[in-house]
PDB file of C-alpha atoms in Angstrom:
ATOM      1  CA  UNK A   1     151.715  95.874  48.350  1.00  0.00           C
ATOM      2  CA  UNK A   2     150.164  99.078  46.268  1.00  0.00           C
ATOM      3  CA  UNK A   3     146.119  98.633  46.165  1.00  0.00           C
ATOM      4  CA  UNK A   4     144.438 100.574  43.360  1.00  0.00           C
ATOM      5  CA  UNK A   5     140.883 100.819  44.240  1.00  0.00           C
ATOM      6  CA  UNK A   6     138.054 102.500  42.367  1.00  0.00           C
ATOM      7  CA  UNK A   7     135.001 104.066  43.622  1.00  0.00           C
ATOM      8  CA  UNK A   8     136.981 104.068  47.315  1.00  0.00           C
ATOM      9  CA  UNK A   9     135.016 106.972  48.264  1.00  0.00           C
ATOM     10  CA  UNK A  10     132.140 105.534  50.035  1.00  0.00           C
ATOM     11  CA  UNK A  11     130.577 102.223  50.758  1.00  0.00           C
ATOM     12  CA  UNK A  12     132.850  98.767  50.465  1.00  0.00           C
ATOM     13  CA  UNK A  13     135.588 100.748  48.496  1.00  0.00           C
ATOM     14  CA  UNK A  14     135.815 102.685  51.503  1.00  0.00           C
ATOM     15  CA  UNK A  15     135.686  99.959  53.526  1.00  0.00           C
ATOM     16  CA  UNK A  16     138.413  97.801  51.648  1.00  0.00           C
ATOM     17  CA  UNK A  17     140.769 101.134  51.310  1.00  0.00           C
ATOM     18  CA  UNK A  18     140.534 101.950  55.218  1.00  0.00           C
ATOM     19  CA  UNK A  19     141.273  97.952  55.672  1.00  0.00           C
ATOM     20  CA  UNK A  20     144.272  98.051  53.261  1.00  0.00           C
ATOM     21  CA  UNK A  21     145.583 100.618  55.083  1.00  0.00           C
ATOM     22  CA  UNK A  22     145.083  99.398  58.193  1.00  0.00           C
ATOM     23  CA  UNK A  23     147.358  96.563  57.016  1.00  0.00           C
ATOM     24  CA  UNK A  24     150.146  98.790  56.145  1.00  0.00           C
ATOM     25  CA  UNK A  25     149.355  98.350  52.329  1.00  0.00           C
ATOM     26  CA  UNK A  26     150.166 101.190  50.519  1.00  0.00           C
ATOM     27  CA  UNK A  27     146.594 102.211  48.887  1.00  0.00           C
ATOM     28  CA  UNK A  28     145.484 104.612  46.034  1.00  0.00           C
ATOM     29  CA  UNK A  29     141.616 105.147  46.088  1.00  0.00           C
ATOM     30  CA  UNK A  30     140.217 106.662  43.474  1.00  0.00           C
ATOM     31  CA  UNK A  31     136.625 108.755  43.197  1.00  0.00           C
ATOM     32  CA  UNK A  32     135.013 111.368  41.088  1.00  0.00           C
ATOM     33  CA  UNK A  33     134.874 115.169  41.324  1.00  0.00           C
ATOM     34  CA  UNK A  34     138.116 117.446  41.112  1.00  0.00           C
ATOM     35  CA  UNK A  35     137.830 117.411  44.981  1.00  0.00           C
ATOM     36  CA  UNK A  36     139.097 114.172  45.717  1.00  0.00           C
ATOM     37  CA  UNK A  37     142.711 113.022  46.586  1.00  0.00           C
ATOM     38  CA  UNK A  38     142.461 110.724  43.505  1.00  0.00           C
ATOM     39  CA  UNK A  39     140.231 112.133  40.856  1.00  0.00           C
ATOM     40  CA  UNK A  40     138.734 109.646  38.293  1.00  0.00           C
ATOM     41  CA  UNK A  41     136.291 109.069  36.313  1.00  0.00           C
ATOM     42  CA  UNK A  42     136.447 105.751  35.040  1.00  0.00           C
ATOM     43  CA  UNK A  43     134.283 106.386  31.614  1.00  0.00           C
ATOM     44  CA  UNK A  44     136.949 108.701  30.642  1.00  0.00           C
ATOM     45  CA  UNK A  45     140.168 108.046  28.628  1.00  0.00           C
ATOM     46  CA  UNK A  46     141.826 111.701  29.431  1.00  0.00           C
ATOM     47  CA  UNK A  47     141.213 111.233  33.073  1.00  0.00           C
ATOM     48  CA  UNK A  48     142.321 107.501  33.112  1.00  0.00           C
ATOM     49  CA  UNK A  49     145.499 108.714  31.512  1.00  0.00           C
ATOM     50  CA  UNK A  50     146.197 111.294  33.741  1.00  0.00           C
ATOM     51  CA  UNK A  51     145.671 108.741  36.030  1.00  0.00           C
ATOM     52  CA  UNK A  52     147.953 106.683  35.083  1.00  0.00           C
ATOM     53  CA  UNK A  53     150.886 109.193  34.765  1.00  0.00           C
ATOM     54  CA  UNK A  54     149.753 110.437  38.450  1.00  0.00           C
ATOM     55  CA  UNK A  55     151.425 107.072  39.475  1.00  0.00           C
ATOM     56  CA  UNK A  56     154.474 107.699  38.190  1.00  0.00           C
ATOM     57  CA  UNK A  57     155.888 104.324  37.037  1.00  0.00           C
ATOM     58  CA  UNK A  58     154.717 102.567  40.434  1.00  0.00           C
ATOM     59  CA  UNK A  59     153.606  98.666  40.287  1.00  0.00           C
ATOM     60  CA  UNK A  60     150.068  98.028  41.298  1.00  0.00           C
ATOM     61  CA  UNK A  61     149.722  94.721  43.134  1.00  0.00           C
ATOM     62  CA  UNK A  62     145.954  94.528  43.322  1.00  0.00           C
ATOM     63  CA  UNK A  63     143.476  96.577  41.161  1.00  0.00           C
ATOM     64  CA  UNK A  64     139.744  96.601  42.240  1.00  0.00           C
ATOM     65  CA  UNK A  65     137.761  97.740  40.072  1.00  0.00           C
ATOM     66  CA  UNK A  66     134.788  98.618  42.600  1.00  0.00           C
ATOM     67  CA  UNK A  67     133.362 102.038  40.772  1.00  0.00           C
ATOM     68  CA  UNK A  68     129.916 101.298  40.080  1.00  0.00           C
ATOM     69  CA  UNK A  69     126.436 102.727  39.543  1.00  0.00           C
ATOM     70  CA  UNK A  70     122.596 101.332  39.444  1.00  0.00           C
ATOM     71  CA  UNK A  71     120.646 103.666  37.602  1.00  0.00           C
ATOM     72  CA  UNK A  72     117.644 101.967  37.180  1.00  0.00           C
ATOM     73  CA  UNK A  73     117.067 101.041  40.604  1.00  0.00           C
ATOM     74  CA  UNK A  74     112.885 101.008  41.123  1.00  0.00           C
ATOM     75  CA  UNK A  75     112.092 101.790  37.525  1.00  0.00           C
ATOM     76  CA  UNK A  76     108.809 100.640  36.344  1.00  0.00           C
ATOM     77  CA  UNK A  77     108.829  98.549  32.761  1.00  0.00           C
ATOM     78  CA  UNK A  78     106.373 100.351  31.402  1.00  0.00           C
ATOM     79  CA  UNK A  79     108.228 104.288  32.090  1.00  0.00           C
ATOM     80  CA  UNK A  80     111.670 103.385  33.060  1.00  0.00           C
ATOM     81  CA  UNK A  81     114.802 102.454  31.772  1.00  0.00           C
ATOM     82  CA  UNK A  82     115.114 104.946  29.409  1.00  0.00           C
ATOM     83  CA  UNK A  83     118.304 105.477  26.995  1.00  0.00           C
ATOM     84  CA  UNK A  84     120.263 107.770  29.638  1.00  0.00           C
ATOM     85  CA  UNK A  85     119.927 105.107  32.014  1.00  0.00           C
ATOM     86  CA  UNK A  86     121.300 102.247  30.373  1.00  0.00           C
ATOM     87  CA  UNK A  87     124.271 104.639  28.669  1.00  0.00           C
ATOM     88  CA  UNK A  88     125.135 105.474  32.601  1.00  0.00           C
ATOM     89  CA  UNK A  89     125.253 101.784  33.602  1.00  0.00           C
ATOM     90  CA  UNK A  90     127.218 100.154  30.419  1.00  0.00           C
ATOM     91  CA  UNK A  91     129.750 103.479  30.607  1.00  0.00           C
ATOM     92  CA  UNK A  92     130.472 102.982  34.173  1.00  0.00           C
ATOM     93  CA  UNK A  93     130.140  99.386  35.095  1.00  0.00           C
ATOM     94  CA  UNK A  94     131.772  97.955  31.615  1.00  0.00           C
ATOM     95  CA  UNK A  95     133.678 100.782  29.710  1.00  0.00           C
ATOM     96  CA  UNK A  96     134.643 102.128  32.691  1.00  0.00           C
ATOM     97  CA  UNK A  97     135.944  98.557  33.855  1.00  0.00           C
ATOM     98  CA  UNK A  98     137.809  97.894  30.423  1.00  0.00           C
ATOM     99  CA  UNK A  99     139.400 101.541  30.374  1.00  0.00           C
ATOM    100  CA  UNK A 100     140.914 101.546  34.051  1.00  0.00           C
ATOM    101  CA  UNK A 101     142.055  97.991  33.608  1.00  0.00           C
ATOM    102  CA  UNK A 102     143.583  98.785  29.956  1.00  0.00           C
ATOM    103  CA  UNK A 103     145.050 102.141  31.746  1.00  0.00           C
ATOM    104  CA  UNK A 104     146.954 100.041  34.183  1.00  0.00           C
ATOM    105  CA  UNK A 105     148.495  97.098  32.510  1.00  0.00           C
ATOM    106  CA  UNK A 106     152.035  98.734  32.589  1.00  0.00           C
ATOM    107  CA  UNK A 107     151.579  99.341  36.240  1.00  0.00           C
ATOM    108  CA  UNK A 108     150.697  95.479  36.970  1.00  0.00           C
ATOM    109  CA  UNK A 109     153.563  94.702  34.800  1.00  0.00           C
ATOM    110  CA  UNK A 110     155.743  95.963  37.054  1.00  0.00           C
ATOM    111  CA  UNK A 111     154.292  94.190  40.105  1.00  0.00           C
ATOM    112  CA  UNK A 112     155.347  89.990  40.782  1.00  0.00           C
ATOM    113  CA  UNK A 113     152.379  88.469  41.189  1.00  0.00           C
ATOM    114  CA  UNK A 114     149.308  90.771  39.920  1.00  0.00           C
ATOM    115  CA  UNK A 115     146.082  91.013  40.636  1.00  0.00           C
ATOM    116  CA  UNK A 116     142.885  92.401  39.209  1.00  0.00           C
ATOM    117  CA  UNK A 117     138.936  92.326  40.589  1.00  0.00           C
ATOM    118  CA  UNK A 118     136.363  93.211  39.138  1.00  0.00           C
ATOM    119  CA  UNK A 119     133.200  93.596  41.411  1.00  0.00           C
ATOM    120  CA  UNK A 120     130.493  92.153  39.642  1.00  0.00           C
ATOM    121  CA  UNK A 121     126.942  90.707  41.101  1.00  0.00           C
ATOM    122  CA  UNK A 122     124.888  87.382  41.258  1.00  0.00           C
ATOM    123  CA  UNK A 123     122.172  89.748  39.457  1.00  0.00           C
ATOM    124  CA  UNK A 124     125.125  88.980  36.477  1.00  0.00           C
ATOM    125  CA  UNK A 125     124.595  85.526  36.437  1.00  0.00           C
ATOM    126  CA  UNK A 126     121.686  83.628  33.904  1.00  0.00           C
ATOM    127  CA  UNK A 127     120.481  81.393  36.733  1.00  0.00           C
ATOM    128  CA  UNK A 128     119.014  84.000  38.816  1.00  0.00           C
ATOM    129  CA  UNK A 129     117.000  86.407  36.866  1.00  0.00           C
ATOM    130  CA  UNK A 130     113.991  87.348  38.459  1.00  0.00           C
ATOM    131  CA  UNK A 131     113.037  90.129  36.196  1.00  0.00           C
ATOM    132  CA  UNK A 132     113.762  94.049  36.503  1.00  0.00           C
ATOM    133  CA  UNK A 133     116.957  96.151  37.091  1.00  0.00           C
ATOM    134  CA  UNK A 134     117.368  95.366  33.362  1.00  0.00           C
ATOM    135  CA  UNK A 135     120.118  98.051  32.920  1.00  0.00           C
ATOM    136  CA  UNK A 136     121.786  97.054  35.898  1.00  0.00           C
ATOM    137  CA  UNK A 137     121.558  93.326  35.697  1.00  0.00           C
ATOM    138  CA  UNK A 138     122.915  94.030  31.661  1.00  0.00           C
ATOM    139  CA  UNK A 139     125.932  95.747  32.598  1.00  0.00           C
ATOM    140  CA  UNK A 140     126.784  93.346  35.508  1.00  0.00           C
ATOM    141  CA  UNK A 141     126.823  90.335  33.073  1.00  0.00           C
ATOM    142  CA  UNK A 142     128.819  92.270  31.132  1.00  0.00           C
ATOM    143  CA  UNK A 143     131.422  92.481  33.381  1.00  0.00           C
ATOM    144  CA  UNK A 144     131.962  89.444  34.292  1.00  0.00           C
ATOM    145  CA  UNK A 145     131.799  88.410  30.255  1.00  0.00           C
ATOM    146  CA  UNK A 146     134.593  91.022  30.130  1.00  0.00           C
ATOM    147  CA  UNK A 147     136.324  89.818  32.959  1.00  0.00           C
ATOM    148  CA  UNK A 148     136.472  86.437  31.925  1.00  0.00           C
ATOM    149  CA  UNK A 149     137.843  86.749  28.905  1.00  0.00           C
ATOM    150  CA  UNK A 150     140.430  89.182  30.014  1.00  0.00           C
ATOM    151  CA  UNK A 151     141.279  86.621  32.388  1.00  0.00           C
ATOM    152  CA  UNK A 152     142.370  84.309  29.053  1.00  0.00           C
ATOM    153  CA  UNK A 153     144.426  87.053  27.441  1.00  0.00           C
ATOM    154  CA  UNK A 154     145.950  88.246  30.460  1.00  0.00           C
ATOM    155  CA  UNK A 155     147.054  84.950  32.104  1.00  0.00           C
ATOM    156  CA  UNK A 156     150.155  84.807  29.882  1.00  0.00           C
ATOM    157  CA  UNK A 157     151.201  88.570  31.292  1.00  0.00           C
ATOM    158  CA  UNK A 158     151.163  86.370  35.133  1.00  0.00           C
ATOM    159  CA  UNK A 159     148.146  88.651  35.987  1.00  0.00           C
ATOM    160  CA  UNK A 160     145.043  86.869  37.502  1.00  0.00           C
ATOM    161  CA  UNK A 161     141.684  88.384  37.451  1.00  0.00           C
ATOM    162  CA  UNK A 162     138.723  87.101  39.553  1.00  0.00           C
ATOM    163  CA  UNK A 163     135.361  88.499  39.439  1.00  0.00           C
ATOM    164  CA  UNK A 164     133.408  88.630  42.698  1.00  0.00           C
ATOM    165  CA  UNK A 165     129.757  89.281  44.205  1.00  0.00           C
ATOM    166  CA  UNK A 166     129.943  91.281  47.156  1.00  0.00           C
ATOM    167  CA  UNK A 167     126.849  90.223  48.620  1.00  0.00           C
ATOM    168  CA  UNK A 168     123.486  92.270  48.798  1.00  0.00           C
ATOM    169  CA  UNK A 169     125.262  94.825  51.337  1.00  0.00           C
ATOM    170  CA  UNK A 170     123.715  97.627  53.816  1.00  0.00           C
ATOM    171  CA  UNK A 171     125.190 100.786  51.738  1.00  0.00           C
ATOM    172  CA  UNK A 172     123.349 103.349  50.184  1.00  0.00           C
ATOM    173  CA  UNK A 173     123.435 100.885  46.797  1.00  0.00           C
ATOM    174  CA  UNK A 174     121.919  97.990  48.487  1.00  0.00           C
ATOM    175  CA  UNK A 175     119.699  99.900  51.152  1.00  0.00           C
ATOM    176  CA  UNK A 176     119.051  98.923  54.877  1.00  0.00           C
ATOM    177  CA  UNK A 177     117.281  95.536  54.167  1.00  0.00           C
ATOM    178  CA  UNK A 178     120.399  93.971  52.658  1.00  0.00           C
ATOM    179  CA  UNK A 179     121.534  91.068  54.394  1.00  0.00           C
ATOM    180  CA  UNK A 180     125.075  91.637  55.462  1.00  0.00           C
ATOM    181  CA  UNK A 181     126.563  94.953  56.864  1.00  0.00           C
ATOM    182  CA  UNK A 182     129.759  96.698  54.907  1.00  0.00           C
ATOM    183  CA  UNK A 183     132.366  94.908  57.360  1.00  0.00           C
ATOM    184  CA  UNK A 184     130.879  91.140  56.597  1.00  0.00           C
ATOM    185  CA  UNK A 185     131.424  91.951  52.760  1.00  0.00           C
ATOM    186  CA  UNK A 186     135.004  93.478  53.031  1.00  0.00           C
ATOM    187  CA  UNK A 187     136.371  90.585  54.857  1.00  0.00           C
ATOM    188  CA  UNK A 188     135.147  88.256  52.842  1.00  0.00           C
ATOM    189  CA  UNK A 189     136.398  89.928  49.241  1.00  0.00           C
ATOM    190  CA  UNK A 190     140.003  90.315  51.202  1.00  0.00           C
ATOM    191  CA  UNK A 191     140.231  86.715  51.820  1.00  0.00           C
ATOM    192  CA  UNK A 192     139.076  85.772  48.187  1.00  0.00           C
ATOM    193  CA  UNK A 193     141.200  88.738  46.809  1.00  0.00           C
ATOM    194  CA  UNK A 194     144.266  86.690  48.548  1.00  0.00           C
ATOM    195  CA  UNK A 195     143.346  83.151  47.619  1.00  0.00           C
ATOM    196  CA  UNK A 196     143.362  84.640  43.833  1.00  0.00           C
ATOM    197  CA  UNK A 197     145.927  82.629  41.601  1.00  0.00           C
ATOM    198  CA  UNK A 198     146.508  82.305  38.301  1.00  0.00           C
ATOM    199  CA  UNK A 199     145.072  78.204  38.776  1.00  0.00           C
ATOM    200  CA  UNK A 200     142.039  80.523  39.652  1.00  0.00           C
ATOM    201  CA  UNK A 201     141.935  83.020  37.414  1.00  0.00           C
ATOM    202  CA  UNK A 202     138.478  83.823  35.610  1.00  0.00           C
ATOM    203  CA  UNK A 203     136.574  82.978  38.534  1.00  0.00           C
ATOM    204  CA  UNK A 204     133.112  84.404  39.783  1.00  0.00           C
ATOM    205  CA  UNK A 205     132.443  83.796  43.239  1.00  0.00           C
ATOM    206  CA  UNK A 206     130.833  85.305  46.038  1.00  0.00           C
ATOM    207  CA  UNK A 207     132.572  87.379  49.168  1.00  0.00           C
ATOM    208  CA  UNK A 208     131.796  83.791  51.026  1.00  0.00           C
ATOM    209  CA  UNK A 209     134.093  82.198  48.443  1.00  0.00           C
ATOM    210  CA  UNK A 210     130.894  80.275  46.635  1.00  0.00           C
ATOM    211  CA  UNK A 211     131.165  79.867  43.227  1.00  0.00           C
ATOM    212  CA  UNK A 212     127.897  81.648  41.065  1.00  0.00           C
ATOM    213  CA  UNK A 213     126.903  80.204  37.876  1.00  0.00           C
ATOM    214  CA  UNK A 214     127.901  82.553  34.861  1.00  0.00           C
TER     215      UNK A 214
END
């Protein structure tokens, strides 16, 4: 199985491309800067392209789309959130979602039963909104609005897309009060990444395999 993984430079895409390799899986983790053994950045259509032709007609069994960003982390309603920050969280955590999935359509083509997840959060869905991280929480539920209706156009191609929480994780992202450690969350998205069918398609759910409420 060929893994595509975004973002696989630190934290759980680290975690999930050392696991995938670990299982023998042949794994292509991708990361920003011109320094790293798969440059991308996801918000841009030259470097998704190049990308793409890097791979050289290979399937891709499983694309995780894991790249991510939270700008607005501890910003204050009344001085926060200001236009830079919410262009860095829609460009990254939607556009750059949309463009690396879009990128690698021929490349899940090729593969027999294709996969794509997105890595969302329960901060996406309307039942828990407890105020702040409004740039964050924004782009989130517009992933999984994204994913779910590429899940309905792309379930006639035989590719099924889930979108999944992670859980509030101990990485530099989610800080060292989080609730699970890095190894907790990668297990869990592995075994929902597997159960992922096309009768499941469109799904959000938790690394725990709860659904979340959209």
């Amino acid at each position: 199985m060929h893994v595509v993984i975004t973002g696989a430079n630190r934290g759980i895409g680290a975690a999930l491309a050392a696991a995938y390799a670990d299982l023998d899986h042949e794994v292509t983790g991708t990361a920003r800067g011109a320094d790293a053994a798969h440059p991308l950045d996801v918000t841009d259509p030259g470097a998704q392209a190049r990308f793409a032709r890097a791979l050289d007609g290979r399937a891709v069994d499983l694309l995780i789309c894991n790249a991510g960003v939270y700008p607005d982390k501890g910003h204050d309603l009344t001085s926060g959130f200001d236009a830079d920050t919410w262009a860095a969280a829609l460009s990254t955590n939607v556009t750059g979602v949309f463009l690396t999935i879009q990128s690698l359509l021929p490349h899940l083509a090729r593969a027999e039963t294709p996969k794509i997840a997105i890595l969302s959060s329960i901060m996406a869905s309307d039942a828990r909104a407890p105020g702040g991280s409004y740039a964050y929480r924004a782009s989130k539920a517009a992933a999984l609005n994204l994913g779910r209706n590429l899940a309905v156009d792309l379930a006639p191609e035989g590719i099924a897309l889930g979108i999944y929480h992670p859980g509030w994780v101990r990485t530099d992202m989610g800080g060292g009060e989080a609730d699970i450690d890095v190894a907790e969350a990668r297990d869990g998205l592995i075994t929902r990444f597997d159960a992922l069918t096309l009768d499941t398609t469109g799904c959000f759910e938790g690394w725990d395999g709860n659904p979340i409420p959209y």
